[in-house]
Coordinates of C-alpha atoms in Angstrom, one line a residue:
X164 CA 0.0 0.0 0.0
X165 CA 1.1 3.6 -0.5
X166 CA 0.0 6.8 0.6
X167 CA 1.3 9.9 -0.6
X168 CA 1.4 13.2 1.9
X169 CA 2.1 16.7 0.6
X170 CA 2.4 18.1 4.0
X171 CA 3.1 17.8 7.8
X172 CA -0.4 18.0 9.0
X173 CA -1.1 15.0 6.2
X174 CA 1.8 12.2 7.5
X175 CA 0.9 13.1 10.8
X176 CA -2.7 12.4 10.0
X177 CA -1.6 9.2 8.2
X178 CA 0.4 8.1 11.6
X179 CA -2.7 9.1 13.5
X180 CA -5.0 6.4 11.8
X181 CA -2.4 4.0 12.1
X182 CA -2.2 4.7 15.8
X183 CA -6.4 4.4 15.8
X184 CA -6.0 1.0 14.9
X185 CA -3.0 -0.4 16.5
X186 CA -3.7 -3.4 18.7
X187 CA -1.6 -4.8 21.5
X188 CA 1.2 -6.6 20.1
X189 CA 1.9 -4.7 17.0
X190 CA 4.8 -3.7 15.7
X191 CA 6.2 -1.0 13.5
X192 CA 9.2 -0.1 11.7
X193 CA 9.7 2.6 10.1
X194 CA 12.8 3.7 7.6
X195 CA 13.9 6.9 5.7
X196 CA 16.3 9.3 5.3
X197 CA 17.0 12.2 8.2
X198 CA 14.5 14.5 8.2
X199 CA 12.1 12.9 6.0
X200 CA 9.3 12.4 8.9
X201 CA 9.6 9.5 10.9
X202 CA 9.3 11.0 13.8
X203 CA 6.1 13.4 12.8
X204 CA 4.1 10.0 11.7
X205 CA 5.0 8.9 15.3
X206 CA 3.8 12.2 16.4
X207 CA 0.6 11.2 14.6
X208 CA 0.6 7.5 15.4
X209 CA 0.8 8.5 19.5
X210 CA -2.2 11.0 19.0
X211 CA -4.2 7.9 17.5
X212 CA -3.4 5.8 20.4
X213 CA -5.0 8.7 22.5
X214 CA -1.1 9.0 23.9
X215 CA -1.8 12.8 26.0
X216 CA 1.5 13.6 26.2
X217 CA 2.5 16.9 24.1
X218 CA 5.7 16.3 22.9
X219 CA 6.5 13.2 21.2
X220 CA 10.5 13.1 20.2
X221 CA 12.9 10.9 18.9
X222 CA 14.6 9.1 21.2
X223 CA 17.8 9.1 19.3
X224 CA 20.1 9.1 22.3
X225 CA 18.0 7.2 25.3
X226 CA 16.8 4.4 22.4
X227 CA 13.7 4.4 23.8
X228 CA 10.8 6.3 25.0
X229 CA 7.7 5.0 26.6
X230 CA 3.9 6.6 26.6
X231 CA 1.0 5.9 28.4
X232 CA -2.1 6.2 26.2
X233 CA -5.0 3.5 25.1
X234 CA -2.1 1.1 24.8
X235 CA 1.2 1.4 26.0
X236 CA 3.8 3.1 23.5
X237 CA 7.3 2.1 22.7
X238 CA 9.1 4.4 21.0
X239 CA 12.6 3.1 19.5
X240 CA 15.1 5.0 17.5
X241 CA 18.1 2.6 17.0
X242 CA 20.4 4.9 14.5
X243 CA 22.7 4.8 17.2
X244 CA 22.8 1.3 17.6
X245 CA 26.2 -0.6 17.3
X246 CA 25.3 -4.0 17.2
X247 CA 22.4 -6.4 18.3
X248 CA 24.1 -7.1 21.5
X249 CA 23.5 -3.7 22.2
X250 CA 19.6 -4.2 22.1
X251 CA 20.0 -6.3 24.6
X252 CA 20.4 -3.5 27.5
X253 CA 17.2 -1.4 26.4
X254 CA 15.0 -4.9 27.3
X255 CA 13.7 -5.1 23.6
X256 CA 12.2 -8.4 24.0
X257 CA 9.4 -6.8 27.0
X258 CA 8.2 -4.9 24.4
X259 CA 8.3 -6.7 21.4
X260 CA 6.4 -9.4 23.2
X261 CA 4.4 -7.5 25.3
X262 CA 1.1 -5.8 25.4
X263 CA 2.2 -2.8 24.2
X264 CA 2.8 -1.1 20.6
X265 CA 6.6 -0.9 19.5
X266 CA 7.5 1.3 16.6
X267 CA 10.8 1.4 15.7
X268 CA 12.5 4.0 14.1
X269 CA 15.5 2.8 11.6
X270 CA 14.2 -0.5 12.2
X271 CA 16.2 -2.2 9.1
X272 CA 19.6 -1.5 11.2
X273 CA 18.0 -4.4 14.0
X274 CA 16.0 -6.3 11.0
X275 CA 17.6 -9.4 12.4
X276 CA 15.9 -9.6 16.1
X277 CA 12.6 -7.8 14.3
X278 CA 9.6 -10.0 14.5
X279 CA 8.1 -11.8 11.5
X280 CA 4.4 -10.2 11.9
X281 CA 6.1 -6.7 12.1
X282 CA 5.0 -3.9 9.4
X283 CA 7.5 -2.1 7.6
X284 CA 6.8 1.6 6.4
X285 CA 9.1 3.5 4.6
X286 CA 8.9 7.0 3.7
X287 CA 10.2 9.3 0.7
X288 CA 10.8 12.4 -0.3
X289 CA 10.2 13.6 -4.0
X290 CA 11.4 17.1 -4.2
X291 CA 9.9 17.2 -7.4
X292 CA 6.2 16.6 -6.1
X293 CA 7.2 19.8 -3.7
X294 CA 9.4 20.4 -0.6
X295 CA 6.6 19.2 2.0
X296 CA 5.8 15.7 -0.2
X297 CA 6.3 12.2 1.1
X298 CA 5.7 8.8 -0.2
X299 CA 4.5 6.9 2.4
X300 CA 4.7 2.7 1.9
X301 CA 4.0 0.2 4.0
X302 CA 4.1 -3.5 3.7
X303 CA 4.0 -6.8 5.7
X304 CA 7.3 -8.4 4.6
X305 CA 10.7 -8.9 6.6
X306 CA 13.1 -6.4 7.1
X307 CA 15.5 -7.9 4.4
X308 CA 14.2 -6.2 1.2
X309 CA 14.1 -2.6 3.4
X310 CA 18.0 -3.0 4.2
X311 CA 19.9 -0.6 3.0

């Protein structure tokens, strides 16, 4: 499936009806280049799991933030991430295989400790659709075709 978003307020609304229907045990990996949105579609995504708190960031250099909302939120950003041994010390697996909803930002640099059932999204810019556009796909397949 792909969405395309021509501004801020759209790939946050696209993250917010993902977030509507995320049920416990999801998970969700999203890839791109810096700056191309990941984080506002998680802004959008926390909003639709009626996550109250304001200010939703990337947790670039703790690995992971947690929200309270409808379900419980796990917020990964693993740029920073050196190897999968390093995954271990954040306790990964309570999440994964928890009740909660995990999305994972950069999630192809851990695809080997991601979860079959996990949905990859990937986004991209197209400078020549406009400076705000995004190209937002999302399928159901392992992280091996979304290595980069």
């Amino acid at each position: 499936m792909v969405i395309e978003s021509f501004s801020e307020k759209e790939t946050e609304r696209i993250g917010f009806d993902f977030g509507k229907k995320a049920k416990s045990g999801d998970i969700f990996c999203l890839s791109g280049d810096l700056g191309v949105g990941k984080t506002v579609f998680t802004r959008g995504f926390a909003k639709g799991l009626e996550v109250e708190e304001e200010y939703i960031t990337s947790p670039t250099f703790t690995i992971i933030n947690e929200y309270d909302g409808r379900l419980k939120l796990y917020h990964f950003d693993v740029y920073r991430i050196g190897s999968l041994e390093e995954m271990d010390d954040t306790g990964y697996e309570d999440c994964f295989f928890g009740d909660g909803v995990c999305l994972i930002e950069w999630g192809e640099l851990i695809k080997d400790i991601i979860p079959e059932n996990a949905v990859w999204i990937t986004i991209e810019k197209d400078f020549n659709k406009g400076f705000d556009y995004r190209k937002i796909m999302f399928n159901e397949v392992s992280g091996e075709e979304n290595a980069k």
